[in-house]
PDB file of C-alpha atoms in Angstrom:
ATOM      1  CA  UNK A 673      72.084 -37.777 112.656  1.00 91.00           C
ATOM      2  CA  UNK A 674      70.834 -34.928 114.509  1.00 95.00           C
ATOM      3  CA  UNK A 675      70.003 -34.293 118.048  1.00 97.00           C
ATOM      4  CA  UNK A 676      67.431 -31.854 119.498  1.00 97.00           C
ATOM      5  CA  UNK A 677      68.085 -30.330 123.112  1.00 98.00           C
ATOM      6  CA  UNK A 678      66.537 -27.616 125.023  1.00 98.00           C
ATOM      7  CA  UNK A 679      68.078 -24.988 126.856  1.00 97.00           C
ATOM      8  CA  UNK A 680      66.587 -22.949 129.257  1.00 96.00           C
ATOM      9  CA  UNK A 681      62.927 -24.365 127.507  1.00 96.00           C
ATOM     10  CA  UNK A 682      64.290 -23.156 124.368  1.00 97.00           C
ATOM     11  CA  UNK A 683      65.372 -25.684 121.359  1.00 98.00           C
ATOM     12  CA  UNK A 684      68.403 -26.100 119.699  1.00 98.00           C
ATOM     13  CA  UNK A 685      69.750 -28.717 117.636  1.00 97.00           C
ATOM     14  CA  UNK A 686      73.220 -30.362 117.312  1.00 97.00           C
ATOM     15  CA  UNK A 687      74.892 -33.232 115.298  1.00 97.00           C
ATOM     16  CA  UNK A 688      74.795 -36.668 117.285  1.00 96.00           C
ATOM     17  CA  UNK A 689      78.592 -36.688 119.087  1.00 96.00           C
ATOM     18  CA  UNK A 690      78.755 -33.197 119.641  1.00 97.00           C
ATOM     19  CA  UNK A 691      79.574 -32.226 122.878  1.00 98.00           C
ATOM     20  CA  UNK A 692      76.905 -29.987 124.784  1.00 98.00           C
ATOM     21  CA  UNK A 693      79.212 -27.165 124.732  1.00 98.00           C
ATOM     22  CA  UNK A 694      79.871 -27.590 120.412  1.00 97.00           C
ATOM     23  CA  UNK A 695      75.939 -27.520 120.332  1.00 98.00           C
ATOM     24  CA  UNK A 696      75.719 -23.964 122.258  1.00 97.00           C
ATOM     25  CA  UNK A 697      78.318 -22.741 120.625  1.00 97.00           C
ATOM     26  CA  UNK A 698      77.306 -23.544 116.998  1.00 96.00           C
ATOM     27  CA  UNK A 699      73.614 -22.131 118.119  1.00 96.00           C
ATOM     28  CA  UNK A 700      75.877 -19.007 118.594  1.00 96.00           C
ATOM     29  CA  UNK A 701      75.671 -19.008 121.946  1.00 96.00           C
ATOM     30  CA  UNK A 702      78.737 -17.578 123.437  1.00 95.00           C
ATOM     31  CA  UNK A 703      78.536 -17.559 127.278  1.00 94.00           C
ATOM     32  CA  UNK A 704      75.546 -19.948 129.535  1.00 93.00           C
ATOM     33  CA  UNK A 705      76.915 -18.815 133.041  1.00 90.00           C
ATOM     34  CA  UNK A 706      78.112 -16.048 135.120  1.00 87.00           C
ATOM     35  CA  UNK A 707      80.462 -15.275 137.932  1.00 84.00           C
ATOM     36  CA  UNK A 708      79.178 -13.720 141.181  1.00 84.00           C
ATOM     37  CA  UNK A 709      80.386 -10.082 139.471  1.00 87.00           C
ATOM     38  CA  UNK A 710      78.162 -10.974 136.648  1.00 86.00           C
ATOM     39  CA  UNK A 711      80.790 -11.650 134.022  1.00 89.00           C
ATOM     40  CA  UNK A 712      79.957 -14.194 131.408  1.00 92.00           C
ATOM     41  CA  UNK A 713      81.474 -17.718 131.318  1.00 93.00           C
ATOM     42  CA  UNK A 714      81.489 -20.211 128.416  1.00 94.00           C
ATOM     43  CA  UNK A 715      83.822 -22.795 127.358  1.00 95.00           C
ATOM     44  CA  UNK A 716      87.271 -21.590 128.284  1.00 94.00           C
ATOM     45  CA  UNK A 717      89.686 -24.395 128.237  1.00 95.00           C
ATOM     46  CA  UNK A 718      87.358 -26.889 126.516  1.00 94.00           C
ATOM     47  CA  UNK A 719      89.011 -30.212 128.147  1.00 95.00           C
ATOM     48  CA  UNK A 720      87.415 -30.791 131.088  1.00 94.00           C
ATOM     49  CA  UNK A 721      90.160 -28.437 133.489  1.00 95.00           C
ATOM     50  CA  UNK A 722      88.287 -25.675 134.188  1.00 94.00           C
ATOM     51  CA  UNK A 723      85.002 -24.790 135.712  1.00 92.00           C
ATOM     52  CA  UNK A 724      83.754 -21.965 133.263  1.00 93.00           C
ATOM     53  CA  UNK A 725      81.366 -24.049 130.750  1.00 96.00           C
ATOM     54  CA  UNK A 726      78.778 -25.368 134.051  1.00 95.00           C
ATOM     55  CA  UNK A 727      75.301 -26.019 133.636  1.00 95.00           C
ATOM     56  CA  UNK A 728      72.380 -28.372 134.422  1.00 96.00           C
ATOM     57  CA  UNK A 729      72.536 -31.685 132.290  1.00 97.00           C
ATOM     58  CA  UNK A 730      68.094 -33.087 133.269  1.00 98.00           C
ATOM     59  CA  UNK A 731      68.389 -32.215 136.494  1.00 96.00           C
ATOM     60  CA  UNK A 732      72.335 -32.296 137.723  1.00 97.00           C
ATOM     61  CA  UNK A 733      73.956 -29.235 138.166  1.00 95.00           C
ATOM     62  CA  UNK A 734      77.410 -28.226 137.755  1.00 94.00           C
ATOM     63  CA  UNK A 735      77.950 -30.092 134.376  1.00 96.00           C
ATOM     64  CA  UNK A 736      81.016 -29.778 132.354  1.00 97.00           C
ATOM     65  CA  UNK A 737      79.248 -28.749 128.543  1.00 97.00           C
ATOM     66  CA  UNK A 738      82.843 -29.576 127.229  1.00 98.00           C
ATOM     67  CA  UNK A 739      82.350 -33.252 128.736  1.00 98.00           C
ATOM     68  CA  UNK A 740      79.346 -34.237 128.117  1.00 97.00           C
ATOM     69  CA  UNK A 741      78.010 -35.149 124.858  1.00 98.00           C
ATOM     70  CA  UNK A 742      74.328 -33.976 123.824  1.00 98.00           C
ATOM     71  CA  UNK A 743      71.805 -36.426 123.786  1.00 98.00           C
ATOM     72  CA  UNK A 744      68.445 -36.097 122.276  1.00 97.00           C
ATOM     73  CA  UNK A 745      65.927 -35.270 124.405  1.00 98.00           C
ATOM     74  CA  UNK A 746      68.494 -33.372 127.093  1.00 98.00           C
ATOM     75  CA  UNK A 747      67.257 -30.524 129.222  1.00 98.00           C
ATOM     76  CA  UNK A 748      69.592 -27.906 129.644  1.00 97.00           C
ATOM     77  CA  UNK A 749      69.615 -24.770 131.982  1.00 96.00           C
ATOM     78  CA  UNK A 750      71.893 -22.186 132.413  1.00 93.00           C
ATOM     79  CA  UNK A 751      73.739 -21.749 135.964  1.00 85.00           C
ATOM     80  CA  UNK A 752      74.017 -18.550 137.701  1.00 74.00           C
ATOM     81  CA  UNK A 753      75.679 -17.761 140.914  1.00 65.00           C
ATOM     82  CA  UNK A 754      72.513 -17.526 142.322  1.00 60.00           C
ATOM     83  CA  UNK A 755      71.803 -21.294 141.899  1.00 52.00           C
ATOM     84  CA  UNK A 756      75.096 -21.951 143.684  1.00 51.00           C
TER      85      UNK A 756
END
């Protein structure tokens, strides 16, 4: 089963228990947020320890992708220090 999300208004699909983070990075996404230098951040530990993978799950900010499994219908936007 699949699962389409969108991120940043754009739409990407996934395979239903994927995690958000598996979904960006199989869309070849490599990095969805950046430090206040402007260095890219993506999944970096990839269990839930770290804070690099953030991003707004419909609405909630600050979002571990490598937590939270995509769900049909999920809006996702990237985070920037700027949003902080």
């Amino acid at each position: 089963m699949t699962v389409e999300i969108t991120v940043d208004g754009e739409p990407v699909a996934g395979t239903d228990g994927q995690t958000v983070a598996a979904v960006l990075l199989a869309s070849g996404r490599l990095s969805w947020r950046t430090t206040r230098s402007g260095a890219p951040r993506g999944v970096f530990c990839g269990i839930g320890a770290c804070f690099d993978c953030l991003l707004t799950v419909n609405g909630v900010p600050d979002v571990r992708a490598c937590l939270r499994r995509a769900a049909d219908g999920d809006e996702i936007r990237t985070q920037s220090r700027a949003d902080a």
